Coordinates of C-alpha atoms and ligand atoms in Angstrom, one line a residue:
X69 CA 48.6 -5.8 14.6
X70 CA 48.4 -4.1 11.3
X71 CA 45.4 -6.2 10.2
X72 CA 43.7 -5.4 13.5
X73 CA 44.2 -1.7 12.9
X74 CA 42.8 -1.9 9.4
X75 CA 39.9 -3.9 10.7
X76 CA 39.0 -1.3 13.3
X77 CA 39.2 1.5 10.6
X78 CA 36.8 -0.5 8.4
X79 CA 34.3 -1.1 11.2
X80 CA 34.5 2.6 12.1
X81 CA 33.8 3.6 8.5
X82 CA 30.9 1.2 8.2
X83 CA 29.3 2.5 11.4
X84 CA 29.9 6.1 10.4
X85 CA 28.1 5.3 7.1
X86 CA 25.1 3.9 9.0
X87 CA 25.0 6.9 11.3
X88 CA 25.0 9.4 8.4
X89 CA 22.7 7.3 6.3
X90 CA 19.7 7.4 8.5
X91 CA 18.4 9.6 11.3
X92 CA 16.3 8.9 14.3
X93 CA 16.7 12.2 16.0
X94 CA 13.7 14.6 15.7
X95 CA 15.9 17.6 16.2
X96 CA 18.0 16.7 13.1
X97 CA 15.1 16.3 10.7
X98 CA 15.7 19.7 9.3
X99 CA 13.7 22.0 7.1
X100 CA 11.8 20.7 4.1
X101 CA 9.2 22.1 1.7
X102 CA 6.5 19.9 0.2
X103 CA 5.4 20.2 -3.3
X104 CA 2.1 22.1 -3.7
X105 CA -0.7 19.6 -3.8
X106 CA -3.3 22.0 -5.2
X107 CA -1.3 23.8 -7.8
X108 CA -0.9 22.6 -11.4
X109 CA 2.4 22.3 -13.2
X110 CA 1.5 25.5 -14.9
X111 CA 1.2 27.2 -11.6
X112 CA -2.6 27.5 -11.5
X113 CA -4.4 27.1 -8.3
X114 CA -6.8 24.2 -8.1
X115 CA -10.0 25.2 -6.2
X116 CA -12.7 22.9 -7.6
X117 CA -13.2 19.1 -7.7
X118 CA -13.5 19.4 -11.4
X119 CA -10.0 21.0 -11.8
X120 CA -8.7 18.3 -9.4
X121 CA -10.2 15.4 -11.4
X122 CA -9.5 16.8 -14.9
X123 CA -6.1 18.3 -14.4
X124 CA -4.2 17.9 -11.1
X125 CA -5.2 14.3 -10.2
X126 CA -4.0 12.9 -13.6
X127 CA -0.9 15.1 -13.3
X128 CA 0.0 13.7 -9.9
X129 CA -0.8 10.1 -10.9
X130 CA 1.6 10.5 -13.9
X131 CA 4.3 12.0 -11.8
X132 CA 4.2 9.0 -9.4
X133 CA 4.2 6.7 -12.4
X134 CA 7.1 8.3 -14.1
X135 CA 9.3 9.0 -11.0
X136 CA 8.5 6.4 -8.4
X137 CA 6.4 3.3 -9.1
X138 CA 6.3 2.9 -12.9
X139 CA 3.3 2.3 -15.1
X140 CA 0.5 -0.1 -14.5
X141 CA -0.6 -1.4 -17.9
X142 CA -4.3 -1.9 -18.3
X143 CA -4.6 -3.9 -21.5
X144 CA -4.9 -7.7 -21.8
X145 CA -6.6 -10.1 -24.1
X146 CA -8.6 -12.3 -21.8
X147 CA -9.4 -13.1 -18.2
X148 CA -10.9 -16.3 -16.8
X149 CA -12.2 -17.1 -13.4
X150 CA -12.3 -20.7 -12.1
X151 CA -13.6 -21.6 -8.6
X152 CA -11.2 -24.5 -7.8
X153 CA -12.5 -25.1 -4.3
X154 CA -15.6 -24.2 -2.3
X155 CA -16.7 -25.0 1.2
X156 CA -20.0 -23.5 2.3
X157 CA -19.5 -24.7 5.9
X158 CA -16.0 -23.5 6.5
X159 CA -15.1 -22.2 10.0
X160 CA -17.6 -24.5 11.7
X161 CA -20.4 -23.2 9.4
X162 CA -19.7 -19.6 10.0
X163 CA -18.1 -18.8 6.6
X164 CA -18.0 -19.8 3.0
X165 CA -14.5 -20.5 1.6
X166 CA -13.7 -20.0 -2.1
X167 CA -10.5 -20.5 -3.9
X168 CA -10.4 -19.0 -7.3
X169 CA -7.9 -19.2 -10.1
X170 CA -7.8 -16.0 -12.1
X171 CA -6.1 -16.5 -15.4
X172 CA -5.1 -13.5 -17.5
X173 CA -3.8 -13.8 -21.1
X174 CA -1.9 -11.3 -23.2
X175 CA -0.1 -12.0 -26.4
X176 CA -0.5 -15.8 -25.9
X177 CA 1.2 -15.6 -22.5
X178 CA -0.8 -16.4 -19.4
X179 CA -0.5 -15.8 -15.7
X180 CA -2.7 -17.3 -12.9
X181 CA -3.4 -15.6 -9.6
X182 CA -4.7 -17.9 -6.8
X183 CA -7.2 -16.0 -4.8
X184 CA -8.4 -17.2 -1.3
X185 CA -11.6 -15.8 0.2
X186 CA -13.9 -16.3 3.1
X187 CA -17.3 -14.6 3.4
X188 CA -19.6 -14.6 6.5
X189 CA -22.7 -16.9 6.2
X190 CA -24.7 -14.8 8.7
X191 CA -24.8 -11.8 6.4
X192 CA -27.5 -12.4 3.8
X193 CA -26.4 -9.7 1.3
X194 CA -23.2 -9.0 -0.6
X195 CA -20.5 -8.1 1.9
X196 CA -17.7 -5.5 2.0
X197 CA -14.4 -7.2 1.4
X198 CA -10.9 -6.8 2.8
X199 CA -8.4 -7.7 0.2
X200 CA -4.8 -8.3 1.4
X201 CA -1.8 -7.9 -0.9
X202 CA 0.1 -10.6 1.0
X203 CA 3.9 -10.7 0.9
X204 CA 4.1 -13.2 3.8
X205 CA 2.9 -16.1 1.8
X206 CA -0.1 -18.5 1.7
X207 CA 1.1 -20.0 5.0
X208 CA -0.5 -16.9 6.7
X209 CA -3.8 -17.6 5.0
X210 CA -4.5 -21.3 5.8
X211 CA -7.7 -22.4 4.2
X212 CA -8.2 -25.2 6.7
X213 CA -7.9 -22.7 9.6
X214 CA -5.8 -25.2 11.5
X215 CA -3.1 -22.6 11.4
X216 CA -4.3 -19.2 12.5
X217 CA -2.0 -16.2 11.9
X218 CA -2.7 -12.7 13.3
X219 CA -1.5 -11.2 10.1
X220 CA -4.6 -12.4 8.3
X221 CA -7.1 -13.0 11.2
X222 CA -10.0 -14.4 9.2
X223 CA -12.2 -15.4 12.1
X224 CA -12.1 -11.9 13.6
X225 CA -13.1 -10.3 10.2
X226 CA -15.8 -12.9 9.6
X227 CA -17.2 -12.3 13.1
X228 CA -17.5 -8.6 12.3
X229 CA -19.6 -9.3 9.2
X230 CA -16.9 -8.7 6.5
X231 CA -15.3 -10.8 3.9
X232 CA -11.5 -11.4 3.9
X233 CA -9.5 -12.3 0.8
X234 CA -5.9 -12.4 -0.2
X235 CA -3.3 -13.6 -2.7
X236 CA 0.4 -14.2 -2.4
X237 CA 2.4 -11.6 -4.3
X238 CA 4.6 -14.4 -5.6
X239 CA 1.9 -15.2 -8.1
X240 CA 2.3 -11.8 -9.7
X241 CA 5.9 -10.8 -9.1
X242 CA 8.1 -12.8 -6.8
X243 CA 9.6 -10.6 -4.2
X244 CA 13.3 -10.6 -5.1
X245 CA 15.8 -8.9 -7.3
X246 CA 16.1 -11.5 -9.9
X247 CA 12.8 -13.3 -10.0
X248 CA 10.4 -10.3 -9.9
X249 CA 10.3 -10.4 -13.7
X250 CA 9.0 -14.0 -13.7
X251 CA 5.4 -13.1 -13.2
X252 CA 3.1 -10.6 -14.9
X253 CA 6.1 -8.8 -16.4
X254 CA 6.4 -11.8 -18.8
X255 CA 3.0 -10.6 -20.2
X256 CA 4.4 -7.1 -20.5
X257 CA 8.1 -7.6 -21.3
X258 CA 8.3 -4.1 -23.0
X259 CA 7.9 -2.6 -19.5
X260 CA 11.4 -3.9 -18.6
X261 CA 13.1 -1.6 -21.1
X262 CA 11.4 1.6 -19.8
X263 CA 12.7 4.0 -17.2
X264 CA 9.1 4.3 -16.0
X265 CA 8.3 0.6 -16.5
X266 CA 6.3 -1.5 -14.1
X267 CA 8.2 -2.9 -11.2
X268 CA 7.2 -5.2 -8.3
X269 CA 5.0 -2.9 -6.3
X270 CA 3.0 -1.9 -9.4
X271 CA 2.7 -5.5 -10.4
X272 CA 1.2 -6.5 -7.1
X273 CA -1.4 -3.7 -7.5
X274 CA -2.1 -4.9 -11.1
X275 CA -2.8 -8.4 -9.5
X276 CA -5.2 -6.8 -7.0
X277 CA -7.1 -5.1 -9.8
X278 CA -7.6 -8.5 -11.5
X279 CA -9.0 -9.7 -8.1
X280 CA -11.6 -6.9 -8.2
X281 CA -12.4 -7.9 -11.8
X282 CA -13.4 -11.2 -10.2
X283 CA -15.3 -9.6 -7.2
X284 CA -17.5 -7.7 -9.6
X285 CA -18.8 -11.1 -10.8
X286 CA -19.2 -12.8 -7.4
X287 CA -22.7 -12.2 -5.8
X288 CA -21.3 -12.8 -2.3
X289 CA -19.2 -9.6 -2.6
X290 CA -20.2 -6.0 -2.6
X291 CA -17.6 -4.8 -5.1
X292 CA -18.4 -1.1 -4.2
X293 CA -17.0 -1.8 -0.8
X294 CA -13.5 -3.2 -1.3
X295 CA -10.9 -2.4 1.3
X296 CA -7.4 -2.9 0.1
X297 CA -4.9 -3.9 2.9
X298 CA -1.1 -4.2 2.9
X299 CA 1.6 -4.2 5.5
X300 CA 4.9 -2.6 5.0
X301 CA 5.9 -3.3 1.3
X302 CA 2.4 -4.5 0.9
X303 CA 1.2 -1.2 2.3
X304 CA 3.2 0.7 -0.3
X305 CA 1.5 -1.4 -2.9
X306 CA -1.9 -1.0 -1.4
X307 CA -1.7 2.8 -1.6
X308 CA -0.4 2.8 -5.2
X309 CA -3.1 0.3 -6.1
X310 CA -5.8 2.5 -4.5
X311 CA -4.5 5.5 -6.4
X312 CA -4.7 3.5 -9.7
X313 CA -7.9 1.6 -9.3
X314 CA -10.8 3.8 -8.2
X315 CA -12.9 0.8 -7.5
X316 CA -11.0 0.6 -4.1
X317 CA -13.3 2.2 -1.5
X318 CA -10.7 2.3 1.4
X319 CA -7.0 1.9 1.0
X320 CA -5.3 0.7 4.2
X321 CA -1.6 1.1 4.6
X322 CA -0.1 -0.6 7.7
X323 CA 3.4 0.6 8.6
X324 CA 4.2 1.2 4.9
X325 CA 6.9 3.8 5.8
X326 CA 9.3 5.1 3.2
X327 CA 7.8 5.3 -0.3
X328 CA 4.5 4.4 1.3
X329 CA 2.7 6.7 3.7
X330 CA 5.7 8.4 5.1
X331 CA 7.0 11.7 3.7
X332 CA 10.2 11.2 1.7
X333 CA 11.5 14.7 2.4
X334 CA 11.3 14.2 6.1
X335 CA 14.8 12.9 7.0
X336 CA 13.8 10.2 9.6
X337 CA 14.2 6.4 9.4
X338 CA 14.5 4.8 6.0
X339 CA 15.4 7.1 3.1
X340 CA 15.0 7.0 -0.7
X341 CA 18.7 6.2 -1.0
X342 CA 18.5 3.2 1.3
X343 CA 15.4 1.8 -0.3
X344 CA 16.5 2.2 -3.9
X345 CA 19.9 0.7 -3.0
X346 CA 18.5 -2.3 -1.1
X347 CA 15.3 -3.0 -3.0
X348 CA 15.5 -1.3 -6.4
X349 CA 13.1 -3.8 -8.1
X350 CA 10.1 -2.4 -6.2
X351 CA 10.3 0.8 -8.1
X352 CA 10.9 2.1 -11.6
X353 CA 14.5 3.0 -12.8
X354 CA 13.8 6.7 -12.5
X355 CA 13.3 6.6 -8.8
X356 CA 17.1 6.1 -8.1
X357 CA 17.9 9.7 -9.2
X358 CA 16.2 10.9 -6.0
X359 CA 18.5 9.1 -3.6
X360 CA 19.9 11.9 -1.4
X361 CA 18.0 14.2 -3.7
X362 CA 14.5 14.1 -2.3
X363 CA 13.9 17.8 -2.8
X364 CA 14.0 17.3 -6.5
X365 CA 11.1 14.8 -6.4
X366 CA 8.1 16.4 -8.1
X367 CA 5.8 14.6 -5.6
X368 CA 5.8 13.6 -2.0
X369 CA 3.8 10.9 -0.3
X370 CA 1.0 13.1 1.0
X371 CA 0.0 13.4 -2.7
X372 CA -0.3 9.6 -2.9
X373 CA -2.7 9.6 0.1
X374 CA -4.6 12.5 -1.5
X375 CA -5.2 10.4 -4.7
X376 CA -7.7 8.4 -2.6
X377 CA -10.0 11.4 -2.3
X378 CA -12.9 11.5 -2.1
X379 CA -12.7 7.8 -1.1
X380 CA -11.1 6.8 2.2
X381 CA -7.6 6.2 3.4
X382 CA -6.4 4.6 6.6
X383 CA -2.9 4.7 8.0
X384 CA -1.7 2.3 10.7
X385 CA 1.6 2.8 12.5
X386 CA 3.6 1.2 15.3
X387 CA 5.4 3.3 17.9
X388 CA 8.6 1.2 17.9
X389 CA 8.7 1.0 14.1
X390 CA 10.8 4.1 13.7
X391 CA 12.2 2.8 10.4
X392 CA 8.8 3.5 8.9
X393 CA 8.6 6.9 10.6
X394 CA 5.1 7.0 12.3
X395 CA 5.2 10.8 12.6
X396 CA 6.1 11.2 8.9
X397 CA 3.1 9.0 8.1
X398 CA 0.8 11.2 10.2
X399 CA 2.1 14.4 8.7
X400 CA 1.5 13.0 5.2
X401 CA -2.1 12.2 6.1
X402 CA -2.5 15.7 7.6
X403 CA -1.1 17.3 4.4
X404 CA -3.5 15.3 2.2
X405 CA -6.5 17.0 3.8
X406 CA -6.9 19.9 1.4
X407 CA -8.0 17.5 -1.4
X408 CA -10.6 15.9 0.8
X409 CA -11.8 19.4 1.8
X410 CA -12.3 20.3 -1.9
X411 CA -15.0 17.6 -1.8
X412 CA -16.5 19.1 1.4
X413 CA -15.2 16.2 3.6
X414 CA -14.4 17.7 7.0
X415 CA -11.4 15.6 8.0
X416 CA -10.2 18.1 10.6
X417 CA -7.2 16.1 11.8
X418 CA -5.5 17.4 14.9
X419 CA -2.2 19.1 14.3
X420 CA -0.4 16.7 16.7
X421 CA -0.1 13.0 16.0
X422 CA -2.5 11.2 18.3
X423 CA -1.0 9.4 21.3
X424 CA -0.1 5.8 21.3
X425 CA -3.1 3.4 21.0
X426 CA -5.5 6.2 20.5
X427 CA -7.2 5.7 17.3
X428 CA -8.5 8.7 15.3
X429 CA -11.4 8.3 13.0
X430 CA -12.5 11.1 10.8
X431 CA -14.8 11.1 7.7
X432 CA -12.8 9.4 5.0
X433 CA -9.5 9.3 7.0
X434 CA -8.2 7.4 10.0
X435 CA -5.0 6.8 11.8
X436 CA -3.5 4.9 14.8
X437 CA -0.1 4.4 16.2
X438 CA -0.1 1.2 18.3
X439 CA 2.4 0.3 20.9
X440 CA 5.0 -2.3 19.8
X441 CA 7.0 -3.3 16.8
X442 CA 6.7 -3.7 13.0
X443 CA 3.9 -6.1 12.2
X444 CA 0.3 -6.4 11.3
X445 CA -1.7 -7.7 14.3
X446 CA -5.3 -8.5 15.3
X447 CA -5.1 -5.1 17.2
X448 CA -4.4 -3.3 13.9
X449 CA -7.2 -5.3 12.2
X450 CA -9.6 -4.1 15.0
X451 CA -8.7 -0.5 14.1
X452 CA -9.4 -1.2 10.4
X453 CA -12.7 -2.7 11.3
X454 CA -13.7 0.2 13.5
X455 CA -12.9 2.6 10.6
X456 CA -14.7 0.5 8.0
X457 CA -17.8 0.3 10.3
X458 CA -17.8 4.0 10.6
X459 CA -17.2 4.8 7.0
X460 CA -19.7 2.3 5.6
X461 CA -22.1 2.9 8.5
X462 CA -22.3 -0.8 9.0
Ligands
GCU122 C1 12.3 -3.4 4.6 C2 12.2 -2.2 3.8 C3 10.9 -1.4 4.1 C4 9.8 -2.3 4.0 C5 10.0 -3.5 4.9 C6 8.9 -4.6 4.8 O1 12.5 -3.0 6.0 O2 13.4 -1.4 4.0 O3 10.8 -0.3 3.2 O4 8.6 -1.7 4.3 O5 11.2 -4.2 4.5 O6 8.2 -4.7 3.8 O7 8.8 -5.4 5.8

């Protein structure tokens, strides 16, 4: 009897914790104030692209580096590309398949990223390329195409005249608490001792940058038209990668949610506390101090989206994926607009989030909130393609 009683108390305590830990009620979101995007640390107003590029942009980049994702080291001693497999008649002759081993050396330590890519044979010039930071494994990117996965719908992308590429994040930083250090962090071990040292999300973006290093050498690819894509944790990495590496033309975040496209100060769905408790190795050490303390963050996620300006940013959401807070993602995009406006880009997003399945395409910005659950599907890909067609005037 006594045990039963204690058990009930324990269950009640756990459910109470869950209830207070996260909120799905719009009326309980509460008031929040976002950091000023166009005001320098010294309190000066930023009103030119010059001031943005010289002062405010580097400031914001550094704030994300120091407080959220950690650094992304740029130095290494050597990089080598080796095409390990090529098939010019893949997909019944419609595409060329290449598998490329990208090997990076620093201080006598090496790391190899295994890149997979298809390019459409019908296009006779270098093609724009979708690059997926893939945390769902190579099984979703079957080179034989016997196994087709909607997460990486190569046929659909090839048909539309684009290339599609991807690498498994496991090559760069395995996606778990203990093993994430057994990848590129072995090349940069000093990062592990720093409170703003590189963690898994930054490492994945570092890997994606090495892939662009390769694309710049491959005549099949138009390296000025790289579209970075990631879903969920991959979407967080895609945005941070796009902010870091200005060779990215469009950064796509699909349902990246907390610490991705969704505002951290908006108390809805996942929070900084939950994410830093459950998955601390995605972020630098310093991020933990903002658990239940978001108002002290010197940045919020609208500033991450703004770091893409004047390039393009696309945010995909799913209506049932409340954990990732679709509305918080839309507001972040909306709040990123002033930086695009500095460049004369008339984004003019509507104040209200567009209704379900209604895509919105503006110059340099796009958004959709599809029906259904957390996933990246051929429907989402169609929206990315619509946006890329419009942006590149394909
Ligand atoms: C967890 C995590 C999210 C993340 C998601 C994913 O749900 O809490 O932040 O986006 O995994 O990557 O699928």
